[in-house]
CSV table of C-alpha atoms and ligand atoms in Angstrom, one decimal:
chain,number,residue,atom,x,y,z
V,21,UNK,CA,-1.8,-66.4,-45.9
V,22,UNK,CA,-0.2,-69.6,-44.7
V,23,UNK,CA,-3.3,-70.5,-42.8
V,24,UNK,CA,-5.5,-69.7,-45.7
V,25,UNK,CA,-3.5,-72.0,-47.9
V,26,UNK,CA,-3.9,-74.8,-45.4
V,27,UNK,CA,-7.6,-74.1,-45.2
V,28,UNK,CA,-8.1,-74.4,-49.0
V,29,UNK,CA,-7.2,-78.1,-48.9
V,30,UNK,CA,-9.9,-78.8,-46.3
V,31,UNK,CA,-7.6,-81.2,-44.3
V,32,UNK,CA,-8.9,-83.7,-41.8
V,33,UNK,CA,-5.9,-82.8,-39.5
V,34,UNK,CA,-4.4,-79.3,-39.4
V,35,UNK,CA,-1.0,-78.6,-37.7
V,36,UNK,CA,-0.4,-75.0,-36.9
V,37,UNK,CA,3.1,-73.9,-35.7
V,38,UNK,CA,2.8,-70.6,-33.7
V,39,UNK,CA,-0.5,-69.0,-34.7
V,40,UNK,CA,0.0,-65.8,-32.7
V,41,UNK,CA,3.7,-65.1,-33.5
V,42,UNK,CA,4.1,-61.4,-34.2
V,43,UNK,CA,0.4,-60.8,-34.7
V,44,UNK,CA,-1.9,-58.3,-33.0
V,45,UNK,CA,-4.4,-59.6,-30.5
V,46,UNK,CA,-7.2,-58.5,-32.8
V,47,UNK,CA,-5.9,-60.5,-35.7
V,48,UNK,CA,-5.2,-63.5,-33.5
V,49,UNK,CA,-8.8,-63.4,-32.3
V,50,UNK,CA,-10.0,-63.4,-36.0
V,51,UNK,CA,-7.8,-66.3,-36.8
V,52,UNK,CA,-8.9,-68.2,-33.8
V,53,UNK,CA,-12.5,-67.8,-35.0
V,54,UNK,CA,-11.5,-69.4,-38.3
V,55,UNK,CA,-9.8,-72.3,-36.5
V,56,UNK,CA,-12.9,-72.8,-34.4
V,57,UNK,CA,-15.0,-72.9,-37.5
V,58,UNK,CA,-12.8,-75.5,-39.1
V,59,UNK,CA,-12.9,-77.6,-35.9
V,60,UNK,CA,-16.7,-77.4,-35.8
V,61,UNK,CA,-16.7,-78.6,-39.5
V,62,UNK,CA,-14.8,-81.7,-38.5
V,63,UNK,CA,-11.1,-80.9,-38.8
V,64,UNK,CA,-8.8,-81.9,-35.9
V,65,UNK,CA,-6.4,-79.1,-35.0
V,66,UNK,CA,-3.0,-79.5,-33.4
V,67,UNK,CA,-1.7,-76.0,-32.4
V,68,UNK,CA,1.8,-75.3,-31.2
V,69,UNK,CA,1.7,-72.0,-29.2
V,70,UNK,CA,4.0,-70.0,-26.9
V,71,UNK,CA,1.1,-67.9,-25.8
V,72,UNK,CA,-0.8,-69.7,-23.0
V,73,UNK,CA,-3.7,-67.3,-23.3
V,74,UNK,CA,-4.2,-68.2,-27.0
V,75,UNK,CA,-3.7,-71.9,-26.4
V,76,UNK,CA,-6.3,-72.2,-23.6
V,77,UNK,CA,-8.8,-70.0,-25.4
V,78,UNK,CA,-9.1,-72.3,-28.3
V,79,UNK,CA,-8.0,-75.8,-27.3
V,80,UNK,CA,-10.0,-78.6,-25.8
V,81,UNK,CA,-6.9,-80.3,-24.5
V,82,UNK,CA,-3.5,-78.9,-23.7
V,83,UNK,CA,0.0,-80.5,-23.5
V,84,UNK,CA,2.7,-78.4,-21.8
V,85,UNK,CA,6.1,-79.2,-23.1
V,86,UNK,CA,9.6,-78.3,-21.8
V,87,UNK,CA,13.0,-79.7,-22.8
V,88,UNK,CA,11.6,-82.3,-25.1
V,89,UNK,CA,9.1,-83.9,-22.7
V,90,UNK,CA,5.5,-83.3,-21.8
V,91,UNK,CA,5.5,-81.8,-18.3
V,92,UNK,CA,1.7,-81.6,-17.9
V,93,UNK,CA,-1.4,-82.4,-19.8
V,94,UNK,CA,-5.1,-81.8,-19.1
V,95,UNK,CA,-8.2,-79.9,-20.3
V,96,UNK,CA,-7.9,-76.2,-21.0
V,97,UNK,CA,-9.8,-75.5,-17.8
V,98,UNK,CA,-7.3,-77.6,-15.7
V,99,UNK,CA,-4.4,-75.7,-17.3
V,100,UNK,CA,-6.1,-72.4,-16.7
V,101,UNK,CA,-6.5,-73.4,-13.0
V,102,UNK,CA,-2.8,-74.1,-12.5
V,103,UNK,CA,-1.0,-70.8,-13.3
V,104,UNK,CA,1.6,-71.6,-10.7
V,105,UNK,CA,2.6,-74.7,-12.6
V,106,UNK,CA,2.7,-72.9,-15.9
V,107,UNK,CA,4.7,-70.0,-14.6
V,108,UNK,CA,7.2,-72.4,-13.0
V,109,UNK,CA,7.6,-74.1,-16.4
V,110,UNK,CA,8.1,-70.7,-18.1
V,111,UNK,CA,10.9,-70.2,-15.6
V,112,UNK,CA,12.0,-73.8,-16.3
V,113,UNK,CA,14.3,-74.3,-13.3
V,114,UNK,CA,11.9,-73.0,-10.7
V,115,UNK,CA,9.7,-76.0,-11.0
V,116,UNK,CA,10.7,-77.2,-7.6
V,117,UNK,CA,8.0,-78.8,-5.4
V,118,UNK,CA,5.2,-77.7,-7.6
V,119,UNK,CA,4.1,-81.2,-8.7
V,120,UNK,CA,5.4,-81.0,-12.2
V,121,UNK,CA,5.7,-84.3,-14.0
V,122,UNK,CA,9.1,-85.5,-15.0
V,123,UNK,CA,12.2,-86.6,-13.2
V,124,UNK,CA,14.7,-83.9,-14.1
V,125,UNK,CA,16.8,-82.9,-11.1
V,126,UNK,CA,15.7,-79.4,-10.1
V,127,UNK,CA,18.3,-76.8,-10.6
V,128,UNK,CA,18.2,-73.0,-9.9
V,129,UNK,CA,19.0,-70.3,-12.3
V,130,UNK,CA,22.1,-68.2,-11.8
V,131,UNK,CA,22.2,-64.6,-12.7
V,132,UNK,CA,25.0,-63.6,-15.1
V,133,UNK,CA,27.7,-61.7,-13.3
V,134,UNK,CA,29.8,-59.8,-15.9
V,135,UNK,CA,33.4,-61.0,-15.7
V,136,UNK,CA,34.7,-57.7,-17.1
V,137,UNK,CA,34.3,-55.1,-14.4
V,138,UNK,CA,32.8,-51.8,-15.6
V,139,UNK,CA,35.5,-49.2,-16.2
V,140,UNK,CA,36.5,-47.3,-13.0
V,141,UNK,CA,34.2,-44.3,-13.5
V,142,UNK,CA,30.7,-45.4,-12.6
V,143,UNK,CA,28.6,-46.1,-15.6
V,144,UNK,CA,25.9,-44.0,-14.0
V,145,UNK,CA,27.9,-40.8,-14.8
V,146,UNK,CA,28.4,-41.9,-18.4
V,147,UNK,CA,26.4,-41.5,-21.5
V,148,UNK,CA,24.0,-44.4,-22.1
V,149,UNK,CA,25.1,-46.6,-25.0
V,150,UNK,CA,21.5,-46.8,-26.2
V,151,UNK,CA,18.6,-44.5,-25.4
V,152,UNK,CA,15.0,-44.7,-26.7
V,153,UNK,CA,12.9,-41.8,-25.7
V,154,UNK,CA,9.1,-41.8,-25.9
V,155,UNK,CA,9.0,-43.8,-29.2
V,156,UNK,CA,5.6,-44.5,-30.7
V,157,UNK,CA,4.7,-46.5,-33.8
V,158,UNK,CA,1.4,-47.4,-35.2
V,159,UNK,CA,0.5,-49.6,-38.1
V,160,UNK,CA,-3.0,-48.7,-39.3
V,161,UNK,CA,-5.0,-48.9,-36.2
V,162,UNK,CA,-2.5,-51.0,-34.2
V,163,UNK,CA,-0.3,-49.2,-31.7
V,164,UNK,CA,2.8,-51.4,-31.9
V,165,UNK,CA,4.8,-49.0,-29.6
V,166,UNK,CA,3.3,-46.3,-27.4
V,167,UNK,CA,5.6,-43.8,-25.8
V,168,UNK,CA,8.4,-46.3,-25.0
V,169,UNK,CA,11.4,-45.1,-23.1
V,170,UNK,CA,14.4,-47.4,-22.5
V,171,UNK,CA,18.1,-47.1,-21.8
V,172,UNK,CA,21.0,-49.4,-21.8
V,173,UNK,CA,24.4,-48.6,-20.1
V,174,UNK,CA,27.7,-49.4,-21.8
V,175,UNK,CA,28.5,-53.1,-21.3
V,176,UNK,CA,25.0,-53.9,-19.9
V,177,UNK,CA,22.9,-56.9,-21.0
V,178,UNK,CA,19.2,-56.0,-21.1
V,179,UNK,CA,16.6,-58.7,-21.7
V,180,UNK,CA,13.3,-57.7,-23.3
V,181,UNK,CA,10.4,-60.0,-22.7
V,182,UNK,CA,6.7,-59.9,-23.5
V,183,UNK,CA,3.9,-62.0,-25.1
V,184,UNK,CA,3.5,-62.3,-28.9
V,185,UNK,CA,2.7,-59.0,-30.6
V,186,UNK,CA,3.9,-56.9,-27.6
V,187,UNK,CA,6.1,-54.7,-29.8
V,188,UNK,CA,9.6,-56.2,-29.2
V,189,UNK,CA,10.6,-56.6,-32.8
V,190,UNK,CA,9.1,-53.2,-33.6
V,191,UNK,CA,11.3,-51.7,-30.9
V,192,UNK,CA,14.4,-53.2,-32.6
V,193,UNK,CA,13.2,-51.9,-36.0
V,194,UNK,CA,13.0,-48.4,-34.5
V,195,UNK,CA,16.4,-48.7,-32.9
V,196,UNK,CA,18.1,-50.0,-36.0
V,197,UNK,CA,16.2,-47.6,-38.4
V,198,UNK,CA,14.1,-50.1,-40.4
V,199,UNK,CA,11.0,-48.5,-39.0
V,200,UNK,CA,10.8,-44.7,-38.3
V,201,UNK,CA,8.9,-43.9,-35.2
V,202,UNK,CA,6.0,-41.4,-35.6
V,203,UNK,CA,7.1,-39.9,-32.4
V,204,UNK,CA,10.2,-40.1,-30.2
V,205,UNK,CA,14.0,-40.3,-30.4
V,206,UNK,CA,16.8,-42.8,-30.6
V,207,UNK,CA,20.4,-42.1,-29.5
V,208,UNK,CA,23.5,-44.2,-29.7
V,209,UNK,CA,26.3,-43.2,-27.4
V,210,UNK,CA,24.6,-39.9,-26.9
V,211,UNK,CA,24.3,-39.1,-30.6
V,212,UNK,CA,20.8,-38.6,-32.0
V,213,UNK,CA,20.3,-41.1,-34.8
V,214,UNK,CA,16.5,-40.7,-35.2
V,215,UNK,CA,16.6,-39.7,-38.8
V,216,UNK,CA,19.6,-41.9,-39.9
V,217,UNK,CA,19.3,-44.9,-42.2
V,218,UNK,CA,20.1,-48.4,-40.9
V,219,UNK,CA,23.5,-48.5,-42.7
V,220,UNK,CA,24.6,-45.3,-41.0
V,221,UNK,CA,23.6,-46.6,-37.6
V,222,UNK,CA,25.5,-49.8,-38.3
V,223,UNK,CA,28.6,-47.8,-39.1
V,224,UNK,CA,28.2,-46.1,-35.7
V,225,UNK,CA,28.6,-49.5,-34.0
V,226,UNK,CA,25.1,-51.0,-34.0
V,227,UNK,CA,24.7,-54.7,-34.8
V,228,UNK,CA,21.4,-56.5,-35.1
V,229,UNK,CA,20.0,-60.0,-35.7
V,230,UNK,CA,16.6,-60.8,-37.1
V,231,UNK,CA,13.9,-63.0,-35.6
V,232,UNK,CA,14.1,-65.1,-38.9
V,233,UNK,CA,17.8,-65.3,-39.5
V,234,UNK,CA,18.5,-63.8,-42.9
V,235,UNK,CA,21.4,-65.5,-44.6
V,236,UNK,CA,22.2,-66.5,-48.1
V,237,UNK,CA,21.5,-70.2,-48.2
V,238,UNK,CA,23.8,-70.8,-51.2
V,239,UNK,CA,26.9,-69.4,-49.5
V,240,UNK,CA,29.3,-71.4,-47.3
V,241,UNK,CA,29.7,-70.4,-43.6
V,242,UNK,CA,33.2,-69.0,-44.5
V,243,UNK,CA,31.9,-66.9,-47.4
V,244,UNK,CA,28.9,-65.7,-45.4
V,245,UNK,CA,31.2,-64.3,-42.8
V,246,UNK,CA,33.5,-62.8,-45.5
V,247,UNK,CA,30.5,-61.1,-47.1
V,248,UNK,CA,29.4,-59.7,-43.6
V,249,UNK,CA,32.9,-58.1,-43.3
V,250,UNK,CA,32.9,-56.7,-46.8
V,251,UNK,CA,30.8,-53.7,-46.0
V,252,UNK,CA,33.2,-52.6,-43.4
V,253,UNK,CA,36.4,-52.9,-45.4
V,254,UNK,CA,37.5,-50.3,-47.8
V,255,UNK,CA,38.2,-52.2,-51.0
V,256,UNK,CA,39.3,-49.1,-52.9
V,257,UNK,CA,39.3,-49.0,-56.6
V,258,UNK,CA,37.9,-52.1,-58.4
V,259,UNK,CA,40.9,-51.9,-60.7
V,260,UNK,CA,43.0,-53.2,-57.7
V,261,UNK,CA,41.0,-56.4,-57.8
V,262,UNK,CA,41.2,-56.8,-61.5
V,263,UNK,CA,45.0,-56.4,-61.5
V,264,UNK,CA,45.4,-58.3,-58.2
V,265,UNK,CA,47.5,-55.4,-56.8
V,266,UNK,CA,49.2,-56.0,-53.4
V,267,UNK,CA,46.7,-53.8,-51.6
V,268,UNK,CA,43.9,-56.1,-52.7
V,269,UNK,CA,45.8,-59.2,-51.7
V,270,UNK,CA,46.5,-57.7,-48.3
V,271,UNK,CA,42.8,-56.9,-47.8
V,272,UNK,CA,41.8,-60.4,-48.7
V,273,UNK,CA,44.3,-61.8,-46.3
V,274,UNK,CA,43.0,-59.5,-43.5
V,275,UNK,CA,39.4,-60.7,-44.2
V,276,UNK,CA,40.5,-64.3,-44.2
V,277,UNK,CA,42.2,-63.8,-40.8
V,278,UNK,CA,39.1,-62.2,-39.3
V,279,UNK,CA,36.8,-64.9,-40.7
V,280,UNK,CA,39.0,-67.5,-39.1
V,281,UNK,CA,38.9,-65.7,-35.7
V,282,UNK,CA,35.1,-65.6,-35.9
V,283,UNK,CA,34.9,-69.3,-36.9
V,284,UNK,CA,37.0,-70.1,-33.8
V,285,UNK,CA,35.1,-67.8,-31.4
V,286,UNK,CA,31.8,-69.4,-32.4
V,287,UNK,CA,33.1,-73.0,-32.7
V,288,UNK,CA,32.1,-73.2,-36.3
V,289,UNK,CA,35.3,-75.1,-37.6
V,290,UNK,CA,33.3,-78.2,-38.7
V,291,UNK,CA,30.9,-76.1,-40.7
V,292,UNK,CA,33.3,-73.6,-42.4
V,293,UNK,CA,33.0,-75.2,-45.8
V,294,UNK,CA,29.3,-76.2,-45.6
V,295,UNK,CA,26.5,-74.3,-47.3
V,296,UNK,CA,24.2,-72.4,-45.0
V,297,UNK,CA,21.3,-74.4,-46.4
V,298,UNK,CA,22.9,-77.6,-45.1
V,299,UNK,CA,23.2,-76.4,-41.5
V,300,UNK,CA,20.8,-77.1,-38.6
V,301,UNK,CA,18.7,-74.2,-37.2
V,302,UNK,CA,21.0,-74.0,-34.2
V,303,UNK,CA,24.2,-73.8,-36.3
V,304,UNK,CA,22.5,-71.3,-38.6
V,305,UNK,CA,21.8,-69.1,-35.6
V,306,UNK,CA,25.4,-69.2,-34.6
V,307,UNK,CA,26.5,-68.2,-38.2
V,308,UNK,CA,23.9,-65.4,-38.0
V,309,UNK,CA,25.3,-64.3,-34.7
V,310,UNK,CA,28.8,-64.3,-36.0
V,311,UNK,CA,27.8,-62.0,-38.9
V,312,UNK,CA,26.2,-59.6,-36.4
V,313,UNK,CA,29.4,-59.4,-34.3
V,314,UNK,CA,31.8,-59.6,-37.4
V,315,UNK,CA,32.5,-55.8,-37.3
V,316,UNK,CA,32.8,-55.7,-33.5
V,317,UNK,CA,29.7,-53.6,-32.8
V,318,UNK,CA,29.4,-51.8,-29.5
V,319,UNK,CA,25.7,-52.2,-29.3
V,320,UNK,CA,24.1,-55.6,-30.3
V,321,UNK,CA,20.4,-56.2,-30.6
V,322,UNK,CA,19.4,-59.9,-30.7
V,323,UNK,CA,15.9,-60.9,-31.6
V,324,UNK,CA,15.1,-64.3,-30.2
V,325,UNK,CA,18.5,-66.0,-30.4
V,326,UNK,CA,17.2,-69.2,-28.8
V,327,UNK,CA,14.1,-69.6,-31.0
V,328,UNK,CA,13.8,-72.9,-32.8
V,329,UNK,CA,16.9,-74.5,-31.2
V,330,UNK,CA,17.1,-77.5,-29.0
V,331,UNK,CA,17.3,-77.1,-25.2
V,332,UNK,CA,20.9,-78.3,-24.8
V,333,UNK,CA,21.8,-75.8,-27.6
V,334,UNK,CA,20.0,-73.0,-25.7
V,335,UNK,CA,22.3,-73.7,-22.7
V,336,UNK,CA,25.4,-73.5,-24.9
V,337,UNK,CA,24.0,-70.4,-26.5
V,338,UNK,CA,23.8,-68.6,-23.1
V,339,UNK,CA,27.4,-69.4,-22.4
V,340,UNK,CA,28.5,-68.3,-25.9
V,341,UNK,CA,26.6,-65.0,-25.7
V,342,UNK,CA,28.2,-64.2,-22.4
V,343,UNK,CA,31.6,-65.0,-23.8
V,344,UNK,CA,31.0,-62.8,-26.9
V,345,UNK,CA,29.6,-60.0,-24.9
V,346,UNK,CA,32.7,-60.0,-22.6
V,347,UNK,CA,35.0,-60.3,-25.6
V,348,UNK,CA,33.4,-57.2,-27.2
V,349,UNK,CA,32.5,-55.4,-24.0
V,350,UNK,CA,29.4,-54.5,-25.9
V,351,UNK,CA,25.9,-53.5,-24.8
V,352,UNK,CA,23.5,-56.4,-25.5
V,353,UNK,CA,19.7,-56.0,-25.8
V,354,UNK,CA,18.2,-59.5,-26.2
V,355,UNK,CA,14.5,-60.1,-27.0
V,356,UNK,CA,13.5,-63.6,-25.8
V,357,UNK,CA,10.6,-65.9,-25.2
V,358,UNK,CA,12.7,-68.2,-23.1
V,359,UNK,CA,12.4,-66.5,-19.8
V,360,UNK,CA,14.7,-68.8,-17.9
V,361,UNK,CA,17.4,-68.3,-20.6
V,362,UNK,CA,17.1,-64.5,-20.6
V,363,UNK,CA,16.9,-64.2,-16.8
V,364,UNK,CA,20.2,-66.0,-16.6
V,365,UNK,CA,21.8,-63.9,-19.3
V,366,UNK,CA,20.5,-60.4,-18.5
V,367,UNK,CA,21.6,-57.9,-15.9
V,368,UNK,CA,18.2,-56.2,-16.2
V,369,UNK,CA,14.8,-57.2,-17.7
V,370,UNK,CA,12.3,-54.9,-19.5
V,371,UNK,CA,8.8,-56.4,-19.9
V,372,UNK,CA,6.5,-55.3,-22.7
V,373,UNK,CA,2.8,-55.7,-23.3
V,374,UNK,CA,0.7,-54.2,-26.0
V,375,UNK,CA,3.3,-51.7,-27.1
V,376,UNK,CA,4.3,-50.4,-23.6
V,377,UNK,CA,6.9,-51.1,-20.9
V,378,UNK,CA,5.0,-52.7,-18.0
V,379,UNK,CA,7.9,-53.5,-15.7
V,380,UNK,CA,11.7,-53.2,-15.5
V,381,UNK,CA,14.3,-54.1,-13.0
V,382,UNK,CA,16.3,-57.1,-12.0
V,383,UNK,CA,15.0,-60.4,-13.4
V,384,UNK,CA,13.7,-61.5,-10.0
V,385,UNK,CA,11.8,-58.2,-9.5
V,386,UNK,CA,10.3,-58.2,-12.9
V,387,UNK,CA,9.2,-61.8,-12.9
V,388,UNK,CA,7.4,-61.4,-9.6
V,389,UNK,CA,5.3,-58.5,-10.8
V,390,UNK,CA,1.6,-59.2,-11.2
V,391,UNK,CA,1.4,-57.3,-14.6
V,392,UNK,CA,4.1,-59.5,-16.0
V,393,UNK,CA,2.5,-62.8,-14.9
V,394,UNK,CA,-0.8,-61.6,-16.2
V,395,UNK,CA,0.7,-60.6,-19.6
V,396,UNK,CA,1.9,-64.1,-20.1
V,397,UNK,CA,-0.8,-66.2,-18.4
V,398,UNK,CA,-3.9,-64.0,-18.5
V,399,UNK,CA,-6.0,-62.0,-16.1
V,400,UNK,CA,-6.1,-63.0,-12.4
V,401,UNK,CA,-3.3,-65.6,-12.8
V,402,UNK,CA,-1.2,-63.7,-10.3
V,403,UNK,CA,-4.0,-63.8,-7.7
V,404,UNK,CA,-4.5,-67.5,-8.3
V,405,UNK,CA,-0.7,-68.2,-7.9
V,406,UNK,CA,-0.7,-66.3,-4.7
V,407,UNK,CA,1.8,-63.5,-4.6
V,408,UNK,CA,3.7,-65.0,-1.7
V,409,UNK,CA,4.2,-68.4,-3.3
V,410,UNK,CA,5.2,-66.8,-6.6
V,411,UNK,CA,7.7,-64.5,-5.1
V,412,UNK,CA,9.3,-67.3,-3.1
V,413,UNK,CA,9.6,-69.6,-6.1
V,414,UNK,CA,10.9,-66.8,-8.4
V,415,UNK,CA,13.2,-65.3,-5.8
V,416,UNK,CA,14.8,-68.7,-5.2
V,417,UNK,CA,15.2,-69.2,-8.9
V,418,UNK,CA,16.7,-65.9,-9.8
V,419,UNK,CA,18.5,-64.4,-6.8
V,420,UNK,CA,22.3,-64.6,-7.5
V,421,UNK,CA,23.0,-65.6,-3.9
V,422,UNK,CA,20.9,-68.7,-4.3
V,423,UNK,CA,22.2,-69.9,-7.6
V,424,UNK,CA,23.4,-73.4,-7.9
V,425,UNK,CA,26.4,-72.2,-9.9
V,426,UNK,CA,27.6,-69.7,-7.3
V,427,UNK,CA,27.4,-72.3,-4.6
V,428,UNK,CA,29.7,-74.7,-6.4
F,23,ATP,N1,4.9,-54.1,-40.8
F,23,ATP,C1,3.8,-54.2,-40.0
F,23,ATP,N2,2.6,-53.9,-40.5
F,23,ATP,C2,1.5,-54.0,-39.7
F,23,ATP,N3,1.5,-54.3,-38.4
F,23,ATP,C3,2.6,-54.7,-37.9
F,23,ATP,C4,3.9,-54.6,-38.7
F,23,ATP,N4,4.9,-55.0,-37.9
F,23,ATP,C5,4.3,-55.3,-36.7
F,23,ATP,N5,3.0,-55.1,-36.7
F,23,ATP,C6,2.1,-55.2,-35.6
F,23,ATP,O1,2.6,-54.6,-34.4
F,23,ATP,C7,2.4,-55.3,-33.2
F,23,ATP,C8,3.8,-55.6,-32.6
F,23,ATP,O2,4.5,-56.5,-33.4
F,23,ATP,P1,6.0,-57.0,-33.1
F,23,ATP,O3,6.4,-57.9,-34.3
F,23,ATP,O4,6.8,-55.9,-32.7
F,23,ATP,O5,5.7,-57.9,-31.8
F,23,ATP,P2,6.7,-58.9,-31.0
F,23,ATP,O6,6.6,-58.5,-29.6
F,23,ATP,O7,8.0,-58.9,-31.7
F,23,ATP,O8,5.9,-60.3,-31.2
F,23,ATP,P3,6.6,-61.8,-31.3
F,23,ATP,O9,6.9,-62.2,-29.9
F,23,ATP,O10,5.4,-62.6,-31.8
F,23,ATP,O11,7.7,-61.8,-32.2
F,23,ATP,C9,1.7,-56.5,-33.6
F,23,ATP,O12,0.3,-56.3,-33.4
F,23,ATP,C10,1.9,-56.7,-35.1
F,23,ATP,O13,0.9,-57.3,-35.8
F,24,MG,MG1,9.1,-60.4,-32.6
């Protein structure tokens, strides 16, 4: 619809921000045809895209950006011929010795080592915090999920990666109950919740953020957090509120205390009285995150926590998420496009493509798999990188023993 509205005005320059976000490959192909038609009719098009496949299939010229600067530019053919370079930019810090423009000192990525040790009995003997078994969802002819099985142990941080339209958000919708899978089961702490509504799952300790943070723009940060807590506090009889009985006053005091705690945990003190509409995207994401953890959930699903925020905020976000995860000792499942960020955060990665799990394991294992490189960069990219070279670069970037931080 947004694209159609832009087409109507027959612009001489069309700016498109993320054409393929959340769309099926079939639909993206149709939209690309429309873009090509417009270009042939004389409109210049500037397309911002996370999907390299999509960008090189339509563009004449490609600029690859990272951390606020252009790291490489060239014709689409030149970009297609340098999958090694693209992959190293995807992994951000692995761009060592690969001829990438820019003078940033190379650093390596450290794997997150949980500070809170798992409780004495091995987590392997215990019930999984989250279990998805053989879940399938189709929308019309599109198979958004096909027989997906996934597990997360108590206190584990699982990263979910995959190109646009791979089914990541649909997976979260199935876990949280916003979409019912046509086949398969979901269990939280061993309890089958497949037929439960989202609110019931949330009362069992499930928290979730949305890809587009859903906040009331007319509320202040403080009030947003108070509203988030409201659902979990028994307000009793409304008469208590009307008469301002002591029980009501006590409840309000407890909410205020908890809101203050959250504001401190997320460093939101300067924004407590500001309206959500006045906040930057990064700060709004923090408020959104604070509402998700307000009721101390044991399982937290985060859909693209780093999207739309500046690079230095992404780094702060990784530290914060780790701090919050340790604070709650919760299980985190994090969907992310920023592979370097999620590799640093997660204990384990699960890679999706076209509705199925294509790889899982430690970040270094998953990122070195040919299927994963291909899903992001297109067919044969892995062969052109050369598996040995890719493995060396990725291994150096993600092995905990080689991390810059652990050597300090
Ligand atoms: N409500 C819906 N109706 C129809 N199709 C849908 C719906 N939700 C998702 N889809 C389709 O299901 C597929 C998976 O979408 P999903 O949003 O889960 O992908 P994603 O991996 O989260 O993508 P992105 O990285 O762009 O957010 C896509 O082909 C999408 O077009
Ligand atoms: Mg999504």
